[in-house]
mmCIF file of C-alpha atoms in Angstrom:
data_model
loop_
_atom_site.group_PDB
_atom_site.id
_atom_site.type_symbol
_atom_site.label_atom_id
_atom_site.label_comp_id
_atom_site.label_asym_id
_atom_site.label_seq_id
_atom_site.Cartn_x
_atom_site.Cartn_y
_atom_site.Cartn_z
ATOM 1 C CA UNK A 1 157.655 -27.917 -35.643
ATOM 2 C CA UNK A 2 158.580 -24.428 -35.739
ATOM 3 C CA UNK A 3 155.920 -21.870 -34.661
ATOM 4 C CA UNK A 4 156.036 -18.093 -35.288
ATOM 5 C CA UNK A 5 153.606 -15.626 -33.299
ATOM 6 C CA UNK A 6 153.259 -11.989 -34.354
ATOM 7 C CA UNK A 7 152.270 -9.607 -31.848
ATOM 8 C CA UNK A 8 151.429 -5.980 -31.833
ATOM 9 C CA UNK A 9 149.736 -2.593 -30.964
ATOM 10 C CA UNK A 10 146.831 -3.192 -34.210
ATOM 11 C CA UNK A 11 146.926 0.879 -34.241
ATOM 12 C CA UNK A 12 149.608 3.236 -35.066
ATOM 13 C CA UNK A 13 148.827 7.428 -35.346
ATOM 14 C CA UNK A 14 150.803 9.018 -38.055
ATOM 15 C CA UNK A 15 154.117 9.947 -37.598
ATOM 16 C CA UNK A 16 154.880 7.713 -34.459
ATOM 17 C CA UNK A 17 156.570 3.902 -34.299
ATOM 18 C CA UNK A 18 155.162 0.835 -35.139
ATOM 19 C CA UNK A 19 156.596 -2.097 -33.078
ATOM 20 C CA UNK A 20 156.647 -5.310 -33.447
ATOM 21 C CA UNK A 21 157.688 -8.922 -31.724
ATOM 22 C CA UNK A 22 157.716 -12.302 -33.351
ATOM 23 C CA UNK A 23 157.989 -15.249 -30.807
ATOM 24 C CA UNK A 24 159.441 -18.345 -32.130
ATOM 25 C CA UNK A 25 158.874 -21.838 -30.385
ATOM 26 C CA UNK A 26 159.677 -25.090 -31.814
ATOM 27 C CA UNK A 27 162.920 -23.895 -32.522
ATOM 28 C CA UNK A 28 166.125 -21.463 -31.416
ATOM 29 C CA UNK A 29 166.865 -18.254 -33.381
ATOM 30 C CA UNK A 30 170.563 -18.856 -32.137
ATOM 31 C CA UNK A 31 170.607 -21.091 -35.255
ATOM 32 C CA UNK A 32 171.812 -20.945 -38.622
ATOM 33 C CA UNK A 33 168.492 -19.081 -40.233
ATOM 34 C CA UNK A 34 168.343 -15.427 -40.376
ATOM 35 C CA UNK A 35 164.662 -13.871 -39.289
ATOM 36 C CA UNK A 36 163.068 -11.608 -41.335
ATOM 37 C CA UNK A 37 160.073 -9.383 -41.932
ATOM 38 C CA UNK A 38 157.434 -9.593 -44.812
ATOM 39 C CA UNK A 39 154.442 -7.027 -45.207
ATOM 40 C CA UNK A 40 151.229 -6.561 -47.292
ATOM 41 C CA UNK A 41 149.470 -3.391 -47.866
ATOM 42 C CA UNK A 42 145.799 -4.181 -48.639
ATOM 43 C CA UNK A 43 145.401 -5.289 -51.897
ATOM 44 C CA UNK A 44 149.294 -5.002 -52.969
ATOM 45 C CA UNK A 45 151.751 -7.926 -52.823
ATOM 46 C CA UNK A 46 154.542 -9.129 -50.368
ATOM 47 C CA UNK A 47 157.277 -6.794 -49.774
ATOM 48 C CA UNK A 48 160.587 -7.968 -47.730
ATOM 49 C CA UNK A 49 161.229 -5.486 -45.147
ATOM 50 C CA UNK A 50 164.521 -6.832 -43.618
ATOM 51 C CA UNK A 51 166.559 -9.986 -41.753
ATOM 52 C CA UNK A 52 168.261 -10.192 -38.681
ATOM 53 C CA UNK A 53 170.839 -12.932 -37.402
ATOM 54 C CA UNK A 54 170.614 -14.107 -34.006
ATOM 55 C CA UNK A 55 173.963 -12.513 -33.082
ATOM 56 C CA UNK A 56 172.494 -8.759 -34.522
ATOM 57 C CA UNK A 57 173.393 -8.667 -38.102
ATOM 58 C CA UNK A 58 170.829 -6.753 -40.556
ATOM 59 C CA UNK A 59 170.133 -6.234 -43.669
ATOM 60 C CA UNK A 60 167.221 -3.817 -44.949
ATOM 61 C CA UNK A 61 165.265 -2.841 -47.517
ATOM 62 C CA UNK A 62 167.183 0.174 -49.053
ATOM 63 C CA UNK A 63 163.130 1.267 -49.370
ATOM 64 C CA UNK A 64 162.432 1.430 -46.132
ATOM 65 C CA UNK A 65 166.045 0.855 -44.361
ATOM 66 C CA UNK A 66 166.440 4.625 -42.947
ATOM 67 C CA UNK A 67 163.148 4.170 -40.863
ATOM 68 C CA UNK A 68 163.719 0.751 -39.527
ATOM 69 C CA UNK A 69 165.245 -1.648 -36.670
ATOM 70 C CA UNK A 70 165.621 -4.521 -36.115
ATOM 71 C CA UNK A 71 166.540 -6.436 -32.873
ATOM 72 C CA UNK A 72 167.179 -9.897 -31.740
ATOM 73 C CA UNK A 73 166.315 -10.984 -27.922
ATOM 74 C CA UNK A 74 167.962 -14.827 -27.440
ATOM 75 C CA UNK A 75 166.919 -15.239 -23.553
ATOM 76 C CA UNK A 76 163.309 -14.715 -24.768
ATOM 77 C CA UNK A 77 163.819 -16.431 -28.365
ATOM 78 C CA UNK A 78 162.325 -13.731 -30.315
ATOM 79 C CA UNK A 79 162.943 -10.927 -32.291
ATOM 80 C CA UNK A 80 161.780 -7.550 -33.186
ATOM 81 C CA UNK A 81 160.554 -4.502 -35.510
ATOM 82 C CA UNK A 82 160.653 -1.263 -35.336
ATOM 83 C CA UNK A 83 159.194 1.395 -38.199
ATOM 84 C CA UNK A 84 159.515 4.787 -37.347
ATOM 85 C CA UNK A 85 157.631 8.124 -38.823
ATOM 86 C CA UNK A 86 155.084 5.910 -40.066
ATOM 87 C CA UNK A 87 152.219 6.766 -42.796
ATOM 88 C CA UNK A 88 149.072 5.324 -43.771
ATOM 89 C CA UNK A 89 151.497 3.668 -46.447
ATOM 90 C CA UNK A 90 152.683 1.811 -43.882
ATOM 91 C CA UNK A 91 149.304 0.069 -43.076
ATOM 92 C CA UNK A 92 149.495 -3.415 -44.045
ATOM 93 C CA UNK A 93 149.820 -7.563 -42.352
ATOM 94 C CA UNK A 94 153.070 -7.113 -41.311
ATOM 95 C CA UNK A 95 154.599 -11.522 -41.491
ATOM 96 C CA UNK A 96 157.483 -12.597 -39.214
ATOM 97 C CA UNK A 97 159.387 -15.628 -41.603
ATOM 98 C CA UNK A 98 162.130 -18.036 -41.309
ATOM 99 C CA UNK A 99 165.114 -17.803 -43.920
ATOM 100 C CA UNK A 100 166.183 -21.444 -44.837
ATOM 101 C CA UNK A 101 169.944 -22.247 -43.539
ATOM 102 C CA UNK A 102 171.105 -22.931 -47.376
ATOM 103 C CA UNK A 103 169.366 -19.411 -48.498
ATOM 104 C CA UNK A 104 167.901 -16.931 -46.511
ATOM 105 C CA UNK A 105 165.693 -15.853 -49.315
ATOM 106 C CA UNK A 106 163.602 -19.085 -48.845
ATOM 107 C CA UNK A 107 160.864 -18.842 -46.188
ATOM 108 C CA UNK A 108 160.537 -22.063 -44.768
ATOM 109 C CA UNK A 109 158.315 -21.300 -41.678
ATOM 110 C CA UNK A 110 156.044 -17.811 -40.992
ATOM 111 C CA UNK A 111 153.758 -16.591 -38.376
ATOM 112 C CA UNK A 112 150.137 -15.928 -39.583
ATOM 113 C CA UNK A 113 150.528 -12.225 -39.432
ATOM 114 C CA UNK A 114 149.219 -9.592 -37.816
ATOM 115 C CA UNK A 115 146.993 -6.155 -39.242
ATOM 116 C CA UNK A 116 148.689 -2.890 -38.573
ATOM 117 C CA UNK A 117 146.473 0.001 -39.387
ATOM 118 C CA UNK A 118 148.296 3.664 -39.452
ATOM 119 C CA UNK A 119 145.389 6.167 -38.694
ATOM 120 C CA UNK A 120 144.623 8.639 -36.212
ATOM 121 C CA UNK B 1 153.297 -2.626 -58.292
ATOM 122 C CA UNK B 2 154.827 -5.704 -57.347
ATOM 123 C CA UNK B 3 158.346 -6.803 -58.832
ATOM 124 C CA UNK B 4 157.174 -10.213 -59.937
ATOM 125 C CA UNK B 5 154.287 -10.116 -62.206
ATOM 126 C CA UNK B 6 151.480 -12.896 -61.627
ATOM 127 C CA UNK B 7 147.755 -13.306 -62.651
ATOM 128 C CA UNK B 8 145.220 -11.915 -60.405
ATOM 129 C CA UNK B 9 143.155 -15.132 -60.787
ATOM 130 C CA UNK B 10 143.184 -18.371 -62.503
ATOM 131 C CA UNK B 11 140.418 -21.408 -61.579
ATOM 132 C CA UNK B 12 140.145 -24.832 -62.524
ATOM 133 C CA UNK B 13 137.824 -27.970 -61.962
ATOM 134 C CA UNK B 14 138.807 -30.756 -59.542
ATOM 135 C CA UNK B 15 141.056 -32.908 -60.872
ATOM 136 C CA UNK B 16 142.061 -30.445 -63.352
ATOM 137 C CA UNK B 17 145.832 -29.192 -63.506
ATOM 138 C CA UNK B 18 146.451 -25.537 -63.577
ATOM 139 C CA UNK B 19 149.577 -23.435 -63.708
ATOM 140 C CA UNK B 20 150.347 -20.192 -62.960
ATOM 141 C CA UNK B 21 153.153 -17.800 -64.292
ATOM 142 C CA UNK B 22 155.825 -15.342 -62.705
ATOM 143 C CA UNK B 23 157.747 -13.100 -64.546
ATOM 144 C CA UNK B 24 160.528 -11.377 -63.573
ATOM 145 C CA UNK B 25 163.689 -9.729 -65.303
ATOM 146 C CA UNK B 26 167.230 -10.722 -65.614
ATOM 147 C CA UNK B 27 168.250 -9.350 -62.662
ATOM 148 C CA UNK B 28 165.835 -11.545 -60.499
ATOM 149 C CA UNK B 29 164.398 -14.381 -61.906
ATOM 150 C CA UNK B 30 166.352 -14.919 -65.269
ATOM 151 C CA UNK B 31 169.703 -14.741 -63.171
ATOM 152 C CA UNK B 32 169.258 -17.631 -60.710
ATOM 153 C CA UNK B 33 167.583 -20.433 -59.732
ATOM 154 C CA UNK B 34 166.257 -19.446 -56.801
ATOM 155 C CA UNK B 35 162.297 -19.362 -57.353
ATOM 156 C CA UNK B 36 160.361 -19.899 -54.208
ATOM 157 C CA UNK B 37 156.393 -20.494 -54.348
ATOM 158 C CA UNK B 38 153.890 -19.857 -51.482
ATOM 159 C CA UNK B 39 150.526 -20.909 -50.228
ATOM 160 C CA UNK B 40 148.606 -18.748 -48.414
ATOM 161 C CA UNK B 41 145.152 -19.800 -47.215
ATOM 162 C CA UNK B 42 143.603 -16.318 -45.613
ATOM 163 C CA UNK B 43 144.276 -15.988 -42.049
ATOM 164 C CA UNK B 44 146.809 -18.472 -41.668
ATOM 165 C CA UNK B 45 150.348 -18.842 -41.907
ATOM 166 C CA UNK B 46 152.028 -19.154 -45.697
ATOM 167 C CA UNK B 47 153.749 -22.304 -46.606
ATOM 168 C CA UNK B 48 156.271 -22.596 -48.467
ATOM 169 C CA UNK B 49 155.688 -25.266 -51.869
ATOM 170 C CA UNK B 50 158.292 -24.844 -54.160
ATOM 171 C CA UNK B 51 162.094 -23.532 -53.639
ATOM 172 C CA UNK B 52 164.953 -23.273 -56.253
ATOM 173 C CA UNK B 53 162.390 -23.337 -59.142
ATOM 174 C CA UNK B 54 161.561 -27.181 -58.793
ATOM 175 C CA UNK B 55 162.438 -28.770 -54.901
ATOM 176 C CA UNK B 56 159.708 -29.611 -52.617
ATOM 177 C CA UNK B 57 159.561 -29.409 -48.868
ATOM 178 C CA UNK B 58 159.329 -32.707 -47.006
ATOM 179 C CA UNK B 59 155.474 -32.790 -46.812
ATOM 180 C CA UNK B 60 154.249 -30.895 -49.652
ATOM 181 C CA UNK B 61 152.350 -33.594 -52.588
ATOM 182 C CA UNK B 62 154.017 -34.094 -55.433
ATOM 183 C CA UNK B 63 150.953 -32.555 -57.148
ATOM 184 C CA UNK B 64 152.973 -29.428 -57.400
ATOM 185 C CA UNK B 65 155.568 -28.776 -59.570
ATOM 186 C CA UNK B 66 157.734 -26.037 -60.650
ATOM 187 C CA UNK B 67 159.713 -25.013 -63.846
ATOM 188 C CA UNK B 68 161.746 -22.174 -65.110
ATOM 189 C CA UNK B 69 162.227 -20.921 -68.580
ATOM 190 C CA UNK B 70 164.186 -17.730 -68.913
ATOM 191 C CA UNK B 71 162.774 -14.468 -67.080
ATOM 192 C CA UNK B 72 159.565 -16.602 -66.472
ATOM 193 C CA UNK B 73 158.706 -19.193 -63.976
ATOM 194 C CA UNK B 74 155.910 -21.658 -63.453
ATOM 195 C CA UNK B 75 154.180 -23.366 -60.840
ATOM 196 C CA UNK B 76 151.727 -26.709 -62.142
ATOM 197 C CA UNK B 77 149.278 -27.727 -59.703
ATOM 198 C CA UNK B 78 147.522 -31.053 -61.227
ATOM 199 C CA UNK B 79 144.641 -33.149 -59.928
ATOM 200 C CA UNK B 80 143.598 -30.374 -58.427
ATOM 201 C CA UNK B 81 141.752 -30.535 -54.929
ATOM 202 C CA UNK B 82 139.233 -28.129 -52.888
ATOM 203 C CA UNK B 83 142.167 -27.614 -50.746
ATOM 204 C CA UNK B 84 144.500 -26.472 -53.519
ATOM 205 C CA UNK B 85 141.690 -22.677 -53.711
ATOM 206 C CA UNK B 86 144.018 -20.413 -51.820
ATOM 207 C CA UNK B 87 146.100 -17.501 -53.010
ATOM 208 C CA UNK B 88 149.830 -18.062 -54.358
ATOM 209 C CA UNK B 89 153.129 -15.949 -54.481
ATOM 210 C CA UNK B 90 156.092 -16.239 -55.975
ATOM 211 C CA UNK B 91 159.342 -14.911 -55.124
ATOM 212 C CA UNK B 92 163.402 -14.689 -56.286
ATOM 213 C CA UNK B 93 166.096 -13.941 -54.909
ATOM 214 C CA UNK B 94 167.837 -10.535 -56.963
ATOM 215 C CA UNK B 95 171.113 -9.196 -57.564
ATOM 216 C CA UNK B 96 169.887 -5.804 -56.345
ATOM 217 C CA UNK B 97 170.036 -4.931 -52.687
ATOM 218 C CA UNK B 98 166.350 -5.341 -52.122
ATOM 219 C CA UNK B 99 168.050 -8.790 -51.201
ATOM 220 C CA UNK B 100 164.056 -11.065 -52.493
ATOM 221 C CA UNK B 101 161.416 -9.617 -54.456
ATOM 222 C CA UNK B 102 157.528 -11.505 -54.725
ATOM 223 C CA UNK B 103 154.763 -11.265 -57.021
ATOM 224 C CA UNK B 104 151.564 -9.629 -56.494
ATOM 225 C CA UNK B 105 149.874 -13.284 -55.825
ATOM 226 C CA UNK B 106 147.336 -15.121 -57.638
ATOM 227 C CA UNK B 107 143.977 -16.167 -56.429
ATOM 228 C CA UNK B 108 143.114 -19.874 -57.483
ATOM 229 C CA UNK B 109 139.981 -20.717 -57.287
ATOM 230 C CA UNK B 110 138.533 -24.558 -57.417
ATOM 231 C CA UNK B 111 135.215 -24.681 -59.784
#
């Protein structure tokens, strides 16, 4: 069974970089699925941030795609975020998720999330 | 705003069926059929119910079912259980380069 773990600082001040790691057991990200991230602002739906393929192929949300990275570590199986110049906008459960192998759109496995607050 | 458009809330008695809507455009969910639905109990992971409009996961009861017609798509709950009270998201793949866009979730609640 696949297992995805979020981890992260909980508080970002204004202006600086949110990070973020997702640790996948249960499974390999050198596989066929592309990882992406998934947030949700406090009382606002789901909102696809970006994917990454083990081998360091992105794609972003135009939205958001001149203030984030994305990176892929295979020796540790996980993979990571990075929002820069970050807002109170930015302040949501940020999700790490699975893309299926047919269709990367389909989110077949996703950690539980974890609450990033933007505040100084 | 979310791109999807769901109801906040619907509710039902056990053993009830339910359904709840998601409506998108024909860029998103009109142009394929590539409707996922999700259940998300707070605090833990989603799970993923419904893909392609109508396919269920290995695992997930057949209680659920899924439908498309047009820009609109559906997912029926029936017999519904305690369990079942969680919130639920749609989501489609689109032509535009926002690559998947999801609903603003609904909140079932079991009476």
């Amino acid at each position: 069974q696949v297992q995805l773990q979020e981890s992260g600082p909980g508080l970002v001040k204004p202006s600086g970089t949110l990070s973020l790691t997702c640790a996948v057991s249960g499974g390999s990200i050198v596989s066929f699925n592309w990882w992406s991230w998934v947030r949700q602002p406090p009382g606002k739906g789901l909102e696809w941030i970006g994917e990454i393929y083990h081998s360091g192929s992105t794609n972003y949300n135009p939205s958001l795609k001149s203030r984030v990275t994305m990176s892929a570590d295979k020796s540790k199986n996980q993979f990571s975020l990075s929002l820069r110049s970050v807002t109170a906008a930015d302040t949501a459960v940020y999700y790490c998720a699975r893309g299926s192998e047919t269709s990367t759109w389909i989110f077949d496995y996703w950690g539980q999330g974890t609450l990033i607050t933007v505040s100084s | 705003q979310s791109a999807l458009t769901q109801p906040a809330s619907v509710s039902g008695s056990p053993g009830q069926s339910i359904t709840i809507s998601c409506t998108g455009t024909s860029s998103d969910v009109g142009a394929y059929n590539y409707v996922s639905w999700y259940q998300h109990h707070p605090g833990n992971a989603p799970k993923l119910m419904i893909y392609e409009v109508s396919n269920r996961p290995s695992g997930v009861s057949n209680r659920f079912s899924g439908s498309k017609s047009g820009d609109t798509a559906s997912l029926t709950i029936s017999g519904l259980q305690a369990e079942d009270e969680a919130d639920y998201y749609c989501s489609s793949y689109t032509t535009s380069s926002t690559h998947v866009v999801f609903g603003g979730g609904t909140k079932l609640t079991v009476l």
